[in-house]
Short mmCIF file of C-alpha atoms in Angstrom, two decimals:
data_model
loop_
_atom_site.label_atom_id
_atom_site.label_comp_id
_atom_site.label_asym_id
_atom_site.label_seq_id
_atom_site.Cartn_x
_atom_site.Cartn_y
_atom_site.Cartn_z
CA MET A 1 -3.75 -12.90 27.26
CA THR A 2 -1.81 -15.07 24.84
CA LEU A 3 1.88 -14.85 24.09
CA THR A 4 1.29 -12.66 21.00
CA ASP A 5 -0.62 -10.13 23.11
CA TYR A 6 2.62 -9.53 25.03
CA LEU A 7 4.97 -9.94 22.08
CA VAL A 8 3.30 -7.40 19.74
CA PRO A 9 3.62 -4.37 22.06
CA ALA A 10 7.07 -5.52 23.18
CA LEU A 11 8.29 -5.64 19.56
CA LEU A 12 6.68 -2.23 18.89
CA TYR A 13 8.54 -0.72 21.86
CA VAL A 14 11.84 -2.19 20.67
CA GLY A 15 11.12 -0.79 17.19
CA VAL A 16 10.33 2.66 18.57
CA PHE A 17 13.54 2.53 20.63
CA PHE A 18 15.62 2.01 17.47
CA TYR A 19 13.73 4.78 15.66
CA ALA A 20 14.37 7.13 18.59
CA ALA A 21 18.05 6.16 18.59
CA GLY A 22 18.27 6.82 14.84
CA SER A 23 16.60 10.21 15.17
CA LEU A 24 18.86 11.13 18.10
CA GLY A 25 21.87 10.17 16.01
CA LEU A 26 20.63 12.30 13.10
CA LEU A 27 20.32 15.30 15.41
CA ARG A 28 23.51 14.82 17.46
CA PHE A 29 26.16 13.30 15.19
CA GLN A 30 28.80 15.57 13.72
CA ASP A 31 29.28 14.71 10.05
CA ALA A 32 27.13 13.51 7.17
CA GLU A 33 28.45 9.94 7.17
CA SER A 34 27.69 9.37 10.87
CA ARG A 35 24.23 10.91 10.51
CA LEU A 36 23.47 8.68 7.52
CA HIS A 37 24.77 5.69 9.48
CA ALA A 38 22.36 6.41 12.34
CA LEU A 39 19.41 7.15 10.09
CA THR A 40 19.63 4.29 7.63
CA LYS A 41 20.81 1.50 9.93
CA ALA A 42 18.96 2.14 13.21
CA ASP A 43 15.72 3.15 11.45
CA ASN A 44 15.67 0.04 9.30
CA VAL A 45 16.16 -2.19 12.35
CA GLY A 46 13.31 -0.23 13.98
CA LEU A 47 11.14 -0.76 10.91
CA GLY A 48 12.03 -4.47 11.02
CA PHE A 49 10.74 -4.77 14.59
CA VAL A 50 7.56 -2.81 13.76
CA ALA A 51 7.05 -5.05 10.70
CA LEU A 52 7.53 -8.13 12.87
CA ALA A 53 4.94 -6.81 15.32
CA ALA A 54 2.50 -6.11 12.47
CA ALA A 55 3.03 -9.59 11.00
CA LEU A 56 2.38 -11.22 14.38
CA HIS A 57 -0.67 -9.01 14.91
CA TRP A 58 -2.25 -10.08 11.59
CA GLY A 59 -1.23 -13.65 12.27
CA SER A 60 -1.37 -14.98 8.71
CA VAL A 61 1.47 -16.17 6.52
CA ALA A 62 0.17 -14.25 3.49
CA ALA A 63 0.15 -10.97 5.43
CA ALA A 64 3.59 -11.74 6.90
CA VAL A 65 5.07 -12.30 3.43
CA LYS A 66 3.63 -8.99 2.18
CA ILE A 67 4.94 -7.14 5.23
CA ALA A 68 8.35 -8.75 4.72
CA ALA A 69 8.30 -7.54 1.10
CA VAL A 70 7.51 -4.01 2.31
CA TRP A 71 10.46 -4.16 4.69
CA LEU A 72 12.78 -5.42 1.92
CA PHE A 73 11.68 -2.58 -0.39
CA ALA A 74 12.38 -0.08 2.39
CA LEU A 75 15.83 -1.63 2.92
CA MET A 76 16.68 -1.43 -0.78
CA ALA A 77 15.56 2.18 -1.05
CA ALA A 78 17.37 3.19 2.14
CA GLY A 79 20.54 1.38 1.08
CA ALA A 80 20.60 3.00 -2.36
CA THR A 81 19.84 6.52 -1.08
CA ALA A 82 22.38 6.19 1.74
CA GLN A 83 25.08 5.24 -0.79
CA LEU A 84 24.12 8.14 -3.08
CA MET A 85 24.07 10.70 -0.27
CA ALA A 86 27.31 9.45 1.28
CA ARG A 87 29.16 9.65 -2.04
CA ARG A 88 27.78 13.11 -2.64
CA ALA A 89 28.77 14.20 0.86
CA LYS A 90 32.29 12.81 0.32
CA THR A 91 32.90 14.68 -2.94
CA SER A 92 31.35 17.85 -1.52
CA ALA A 93 33.68 17.64 1.48
CA GLU A 94 36.64 17.17 -0.88
CA ARG A 95 35.59 20.18 -2.91
CA GLY A 96 34.91 22.14 0.27
CA SER A 97 31.34 23.10 -0.56
CA ASP A 98 28.26 22.24 1.49
CA GLU A 99 25.74 21.72 -1.33
CA MET B 1 -6.16 6.31 21.67
CA THR B 2 -7.66 6.90 18.22
CA LEU B 3 -8.57 10.48 19.10
CA ALA B 4 -5.04 11.10 20.37
CA PHE B 5 -3.61 9.63 17.12
CA ASP B 6 -5.92 11.79 15.00
CA MET B 7 -5.05 14.94 16.95
CA ILE B 8 -1.29 14.31 16.72
CA LEU B 9 -1.63 13.58 12.98
CA CYS B 10 -3.62 16.79 12.42
CA LEU B 11 -1.01 18.84 14.29
CA MET B 12 1.79 17.24 12.26
CA ILE B 13 -0.06 17.92 8.97
CA VAL B 14 -0.64 21.58 9.83
CA GLY B 15 2.94 21.87 11.13
CA THR B 16 4.60 20.40 8.03
CA ALA B 17 2.32 22.46 5.75
CA ALA B 18 3.40 25.63 7.59
CA ALA B 19 7.05 24.57 7.42
CA ALA B 20 6.77 23.89 3.66
CA LEU B 21 5.31 27.37 3.14
CA LEU B 22 7.62 29.31 5.46
CA MET B 23 11.00 27.65 4.65
CA ARG B 24 13.40 30.10 3.02
CA ASN B 25 15.46 27.30 1.46
CA ALA B 26 13.68 25.87 -1.60
CA LEU B 27 15.03 22.33 -1.12
CA ALA B 28 13.96 22.25 2.56
CA ALA B 29 10.49 23.48 1.56
CA ILE B 30 10.23 20.68 -1.03
CA VAL B 31 11.29 18.08 1.56
CA PHE B 32 8.57 19.31 3.92
CA PHE B 33 6.06 19.22 1.06
CA ILE B 34 6.92 15.54 0.44
CA VAL B 35 6.56 14.77 4.16
CA LEU B 36 3.19 16.58 4.06
CA GLY B 37 2.03 14.33 1.19
CA ASN B 38 2.97 11.21 3.18
CA LEU B 39 1.18 12.48 6.30
CA LEU B 40 -1.93 13.27 4.22
CA GLY B 41 -1.75 9.69 2.94
CA LEU B 42 -1.71 8.50 6.56
CA ALA B 43 -4.76 10.66 7.27
CA TRP B 44 -6.66 9.05 4.36
CA LEU B 45 -5.56 5.65 5.68
CA ALA B 46 -6.90 6.55 9.14
CA MET B 47 -10.27 7.25 7.45
CA ASP B 48 -10.16 3.80 5.76
CA ALA B 49 -9.79 5.39 2.30
CA VAL B 50 -6.90 3.14 1.23
CA ASN B 51 -7.29 3.90 -2.51
CA VAL B 52 -7.02 7.64 -1.90
CA ALA B 53 -4.12 7.11 0.52
CA MET B 54 -2.13 5.21 -2.13
CA ALA B 55 -2.86 7.83 -4.79
CA GLU B 56 -1.95 10.67 -2.44
CA ILE B 57 1.39 9.14 -1.42
CA ALA B 58 2.32 8.02 -4.95
CA ILE B 59 1.25 11.15 -6.85
CA GLY B 60 0.99 13.87 -4.20
CA ALA B 61 4.24 13.05 -2.42
CA GLY B 62 6.19 10.90 -4.91
CA VAL B 63 5.73 12.20 -8.44
CA THR B 64 5.06 15.82 -7.40
CA GLY B 65 8.12 15.73 -5.13
CA VAL B 66 10.39 14.56 -7.96
CA LEU B 67 8.84 17.20 -10.24
CA LEU B 68 9.59 19.96 -7.72
CA ILE B 69 13.18 18.76 -7.19
CA LEU B 70 13.80 18.63 -10.97
CA THR B 71 12.25 22.09 -11.35
CA ARG B 72 14.55 23.48 -8.67
CA GLN B 73 17.54 21.82 -10.38
CA ARG B 74 16.65 23.33 -13.78
CA LEU B 75 16.02 26.78 -12.31
CA ASN B 76 19.38 26.60 -10.52
CA ALA B 77 21.05 25.57 -13.78
CA LEU B 78 19.47 28.61 -15.45
CA GLY B 79 21.02 30.85 -12.78
CA ASP B 80 17.89 31.50 -10.71
CA ASP B 81 18.90 31.42 -7.03
CA LEU B 82 15.26 30.77 -6.01
CA VAL B 83 15.03 33.51 -3.40
CA SER B 84 11.54 34.92 -3.25
CA ALA B 85 11.38 38.71 -3.17
CA GLU B 86 9.50 40.53 -0.43
CA LEU B 87 5.88 40.77 -1.60
CA PRO B 88 3.83 43.96 -1.28
CA GLY B 89 1.28 43.98 1.55
CA TRP B 90 -1.80 44.08 -0.68
CA LEU B 91 -0.66 40.96 -2.51
CA ARG B 92 -0.16 39.08 0.76
CA ALA B 93 -3.56 40.23 2.06
CA GLY B 94 -5.17 39.23 -1.24
CA ALA B 95 -3.57 35.77 -1.18
CA LEU B 96 -4.66 35.31 2.45
CA LEU B 97 -8.22 36.35 1.56
CA ALA B 98 -8.40 34.09 -1.50
CA CYS B 99 -7.04 31.07 0.41
CA ALA B 100 -9.34 31.70 3.40
CA GLY B 101 -12.33 32.00 1.06
CA PHE B 102 -11.37 28.78 -0.72
CA THR B 103 -10.93 26.94 2.59
CA ALA B 104 -14.34 28.18 3.78
CA MET B 105 -15.95 27.02 0.53
CA VAL B 106 -14.37 23.55 0.71
CA GLY B 107 -15.27 23.31 4.40
CA SER B 108 -18.91 24.22 3.80
CA ALA B 109 -19.08 21.77 0.88
CA VAL B 110 -17.78 18.96 3.08
CA MET B 111 -20.05 19.92 5.96
CA SER B 112 -23.09 20.03 3.64
CA VAL B 113 -22.80 16.26 3.06
CA PRO B 114 -24.92 14.65 5.80
CA PRO B 115 -23.03 11.89 7.62
CA ALA B 116 -25.93 9.47 7.00
CA ASP B 117 -26.52 10.06 3.27
CA ASP B 118 -25.68 6.38 2.70
CA LEU B 119 -23.93 6.87 -0.62
CA GLY B 120 -21.83 3.85 0.27
CA GLY B 121 -24.98 1.84 0.82
CA SER B 122 -26.53 2.72 -2.52
CA ILE B 123 -23.26 1.84 -4.32
CA ALA B 124 -22.98 -1.44 -2.38
CA ALA B 125 -26.45 -2.33 -3.64
CA LEU B 126 -25.30 -1.85 -7.26
CA MET B 127 -21.95 -3.63 -6.92
CA PRO B 128 -23.11 -7.28 -7.29
CA GLY B 129 -24.03 -6.62 -10.93
CA LEU B 130 -20.39 -5.79 -11.77
CA GLY B 131 -18.64 -8.93 -10.53
CA ILE B 132 -15.97 -6.91 -8.71
CA GLU B 133 -15.69 -6.08 -5.02
CA ASN B 134 -13.83 -2.75 -4.79
CA PRO B 135 -16.51 0.00 -4.72
CA VAL B 136 -13.95 2.66 -5.72
CA THR B 137 -13.15 0.75 -8.92
CA GLY B 138 -16.90 0.33 -9.44
CA VAL B 139 -17.46 4.07 -9.26
CA LEU B 140 -14.41 4.94 -11.40
CA LEU B 141 -14.91 2.38 -14.16
CA ALA B 142 -18.68 1.83 -14.19
CA PHE B 143 -20.96 4.28 -12.39
CA ARG B 144 -18.88 7.37 -13.19
CA ALA B 145 -16.85 5.93 -16.09
CA TYR B 146 -17.43 9.09 -18.14
CA ASP B 147 -15.41 11.14 -15.62
CA THR B 148 -12.55 8.63 -15.69
CA LEU B 149 -12.56 8.55 -19.49
CA LEU B 150 -12.23 12.34 -19.60
CA GLU B 151 -9.51 12.21 -16.93
CA ALA B 152 -7.47 9.81 -19.09
CA PHE B 153 -7.67 12.29 -21.97
CA VAL B 154 -6.79 15.23 -19.70
CA LEU B 155 -3.59 13.40 -18.72
CA LEU B 156 -2.74 12.88 -22.40
CA GLY B 157 -3.55 16.54 -23.10
CA ALA B 158 -1.14 17.59 -20.36
CA LEU B 159 1.68 15.63 -22.03
CA ILE B 160 0.86 17.28 -25.38
CA ALA B 161 1.05 20.65 -23.60
CA VAL B 162 4.50 19.73 -22.19
CA TRP B 163 5.67 18.62 -25.65
CA SER B 164 4.38 21.82 -27.22
CA LEU B 165 7.05 23.68 -25.23
CA ALA B 166 9.78 22.02 -27.32
CA PRO B 167 11.69 24.38 -29.59
CA ARG B 168 11.37 23.74 -33.34
CA VAL B 169 14.86 22.19 -33.66
CA ALA B 170 14.18 19.76 -30.79
CA TRP B 171 11.07 18.16 -32.30
CA PRO B 172 10.66 15.16 -32.44
CA HIS B 173 13.76 14.14 -30.47
CA ALA B 174 13.88 12.63 -26.97
CA PRO B 175 13.57 14.59 -23.72
CA ALA B 176 16.77 15.44 -21.83
CA ALA B 177 18.31 12.43 -20.08
CA LEU B 178 17.80 12.23 -16.33
CA ALA B 179 20.84 9.99 -15.92
CA LEU B 180 23.45 10.91 -13.34
CA ALA B 181 26.21 10.17 -15.86
CA GLU B 182 28.96 12.43 -14.45
CA TYR B 183 27.79 11.94 -10.94
CA GLU B 184 29.84 9.91 -8.44
CA GLY B 185 26.86 7.72 -7.49
CA HIS B 186 25.80 6.69 -10.98
CA ASP B 187 26.65 3.00 -10.51
CA VAL B 188 24.49 2.88 -7.35
CA ALA B 189 21.64 4.59 -9.19
CA ALA B 190 22.06 2.20 -12.13
CA ALA B 191 22.00 -0.90 -9.91
CA PHE B 192 18.94 0.41 -8.07
CA GLY B 193 17.14 1.21 -11.32
CA ARG B 194 17.96 -2.20 -12.79
CA LEU B 195 16.55 -3.85 -9.65
CA LEU B 196 13.48 -1.65 -9.28
CA LEU B 197 12.07 -1.45 -12.82
CA PRO B 198 11.09 -5.16 -13.10
CA LEU B 199 9.75 -5.09 -9.54
CA ALA B 200 7.69 -2.00 -10.37
CA LEU B 201 6.28 -3.81 -13.42
CA ILE B 202 5.20 -6.80 -11.30
CA LEU B 203 3.73 -4.52 -8.64
CA ALA B 204 1.80 -2.53 -11.25
CA VAL B 205 0.33 -5.70 -12.78
CA TYR B 206 -0.63 -6.90 -9.30
CA LEU B 207 -2.17 -3.55 -8.32
CA VAL B 208 -4.49 -3.52 -11.34
CA TRP B 209 -5.52 -7.13 -10.76
CA ALA B 210 -6.04 -6.57 -7.01
CA GLY B 211 -7.89 -3.32 -7.78
CA SER B 212 -11.02 -5.25 -8.79
CA ASP B 213 -11.61 -6.51 -5.29
CA LEU B 214 -9.13 -4.74 -3.00
CA PRO B 215 -7.66 -1.24 -2.88
CA GLY B 216 -5.60 -0.57 -6.00
CA GLY B 217 -6.37 0.13 -9.64
CA ALA B 218 -5.13 1.75 -12.82
CA PHE B 219 -4.03 5.08 -11.35
CA GLN B 220 -2.04 3.57 -8.48
CA ALA B 221 -0.50 0.99 -10.82
CA GLY B 222 0.31 3.65 -13.42
CA THR B 223 2.11 5.74 -10.81
CA VAL B 224 4.15 2.75 -9.63
CA LEU B 225 5.09 2.06 -13.25
CA ALA B 226 6.05 5.71 -13.78
CA GLY B 227 8.14 5.58 -10.59
CA GLY B 228 10.02 2.52 -11.84
CA LEU B 229 10.63 4.16 -15.23
CA ILE B 230 11.88 7.38 -13.63
CA ILE B 231 14.27 5.56 -11.25
CA ALA B 232 15.58 3.49 -14.17
CA ALA B 233 16.04 6.68 -16.22
CA ILE B 234 17.91 8.38 -13.35
CA GLY B 235 20.17 5.33 -13.18
CA GLY B 236 20.76 5.54 -16.93
CA VAL B 237 19.39 2.01 -17.40
CA ILE B 238 16.79 3.22 -19.91
CA SER B 239 16.81 6.31 -22.09
CA TRP B 240 13.74 8.30 -23.06
CA PRO B 241 12.26 7.44 -26.47
CA ARG B 242 11.90 9.96 -29.27
CA ALA B 243 8.58 11.76 -29.25
CA ASP B 244 7.62 10.18 -32.60
CA ASP B 245 8.53 6.62 -31.52
CA PHE B 246 5.75 4.32 -32.74
CA TYR B 247 5.68 2.08 -29.63
CA LEU B 248 5.70 5.11 -27.36
CA ARG B 249 2.68 6.55 -29.18
CA VAL B 250 0.88 3.20 -28.84
CA ALA B 251 1.65 3.05 -25.09
CA LEU B 252 0.40 6.62 -24.60
CA VAL B 253 -2.96 6.22 -26.34
CA LEU B 254 -3.65 2.54 -25.58
CA GLY B 255 -5.61 3.15 -22.35
CA PRO B 256 -7.79 6.05 -23.53
CA ALA B 257 -8.30 4.32 -26.91
CA VAL B 258 -9.39 0.97 -25.41
CA PHE B 259 -11.66 2.83 -23.01
CA LEU B 260 -13.19 4.88 -25.84
CA ILE B 261 -13.64 1.89 -28.17
CA ILE B 262 -15.32 -0.23 -25.47
CA GLY B 263 -17.41 2.78 -24.47
CA ALA B 264 -18.45 3.48 -28.07
CA ALA B 265 -19.23 -0.21 -28.63
CA GLY B 266 -21.68 0.16 -25.74
CA ILE B 267 -23.78 2.42 -27.97
CA ALA B 268 -24.64 -0.68 -30.05
CA LEU B 269 -26.07 -2.21 -26.88
CA GLY B 270 -28.04 0.91 -26.03
CA ARG B 271 -25.85 3.46 -24.30
CA PHE B 272 -22.36 5.03 -24.35
CA LEU B 273 -20.05 3.25 -21.85
CA PHE B 274 -22.50 0.37 -21.39
CA TYR B 275 -20.79 -2.93 -20.60
CA PRO B 276 -22.56 -6.11 -21.85
CA PRO B 277 -24.10 -7.94 -18.89
CA GLY B 278 -21.93 -10.80 -17.64
CA PHE B 279 -18.74 -9.32 -19.14
CA GLU B 280 -18.45 -6.26 -16.89
CA LYS B 281 -15.39 -7.47 -15.02
CA ALA B 282 -13.55 -8.57 -18.18
CA PHE B 283 -14.09 -5.16 -19.82
CA ILE B 284 -13.22 -3.23 -16.66
CA VAL B 285 -9.96 -5.18 -16.17
CA ALA B 286 -9.04 -4.77 -19.87
CA ILE B 287 -9.61 -1.00 -19.68
CA GLU B 288 -7.65 -0.79 -16.44
CA TYR B 289 -4.59 -2.60 -17.81
CA GLY B 290 -4.57 -0.31 -20.84
CA LEU B 291 -5.03 2.75 -18.63
CA ALA B 292 -2.26 1.68 -16.22
CA LEU B 293 0.26 1.37 -19.08
CA SER B 294 -0.78 4.72 -20.59
CA ILE B 295 -0.83 6.52 -17.23
CA GLY B 296 2.62 5.15 -16.37
CA ALA B 297 4.15 6.19 -19.71
CA THR B 298 2.39 9.58 -19.70
CA LEU B 299 3.42 10.49 -16.13
CA ALA B 300 7.05 9.47 -16.72
CA LEU B 301 7.26 11.52 -19.94
CA GLN B 302 5.55 14.54 -18.38
CA LEU B 303 8.26 14.42 -15.76
CA ALA B 304 10.98 14.03 -18.41
CA GLY B 305 9.87 17.32 -19.94
CA PRO B 306 9.75 18.53 -23.54
CA PRO B 307 12.05 17.09 -26.22
CA VAL B 308 15.48 18.73 -26.54
CA ALA B 309 17.76 19.00 -29.55
CA PRO B 310 20.39 16.23 -29.61
CA GLY B 311 23.69 17.14 -28.02
CA ARG B 312 22.13 19.71 -25.68
CA LYS B 313 21.20 19.33 -22.04
CA GLY B 314 17.87 20.24 -20.41
#
């Protein structure tokens, strides 16, 4: 067993922990902003750890760069959608409708 | 481990499919449909069919999902509250029977393929002559190129069908803008569109180039391009061209036209769609770049819908 053999599952578990925390937040938090906060922040940290585990598992710089690009794309998409949904939720709350 | 993964994935696919069908709320049903497309992509990935997985996620989940959301939006704007009426019993029984029959037919067709027919082996034996490594690209652009050529024209035909829905006064203007102009998040959407469109262009170019030897190809690249165009249009960064725009027309027919011209030139060498020996890869890559551009433009404009008269919305 080398160091990576221990590190890869450890990073995966940490990633899954953040995903679970994000999902729990989505289910338990009260308002739209808090739920978005849990979903977009915790899940992207979780994805980061899973991506790190995958990069270590493949063990090549080329693969690691591609995986990092995937993570960055996911961050950009999550950031943009979170902003859009939060603004929508804010105006809906001001208007008093739930659509 | 693998069996457990496959079983869980199968349960999730059936579960999300049932949820998509049974949801009363149209938006929730669409969300489950998109999740279903992504899970199906995972299933293809688990079977090592990376090309199919990419196409399923990009077209099945991505483009179809956006299409469904836009459809719901337009129906809502027209005053349809999207509540399905209670169907009579005979119609439900008939639908059940038709779907069960279709499933049985597909199942028996799949089961009739013997696991050891070695189709992959016979294609692998032909591949060295092409100078490319990806067997899926080999089948699509060489061994079954006729099917792909027709597919490219079907896609173009579908756009002509969408355009034919335009009222007389709307022709040949541009489709309705997707931009979220009055919407509170329009600056976010604009920034995202400005960022994503060039990245989508680079990714599409890479996907075609990689498609010769690795998973990828014209259809995946075209969908990525269409996705970038749609996001940019939603952000208001680009506006749809008029239906009679010269450059638009060129972009739409470039792929099918290049494919047809190269195919017809093959007749001079003996056979329709015959590539001259030694130049197979060059011709395949040229066709694929043309196809990717045309597929991207066609998909984006199909999604944009028919032209509308200026000054009117959707």
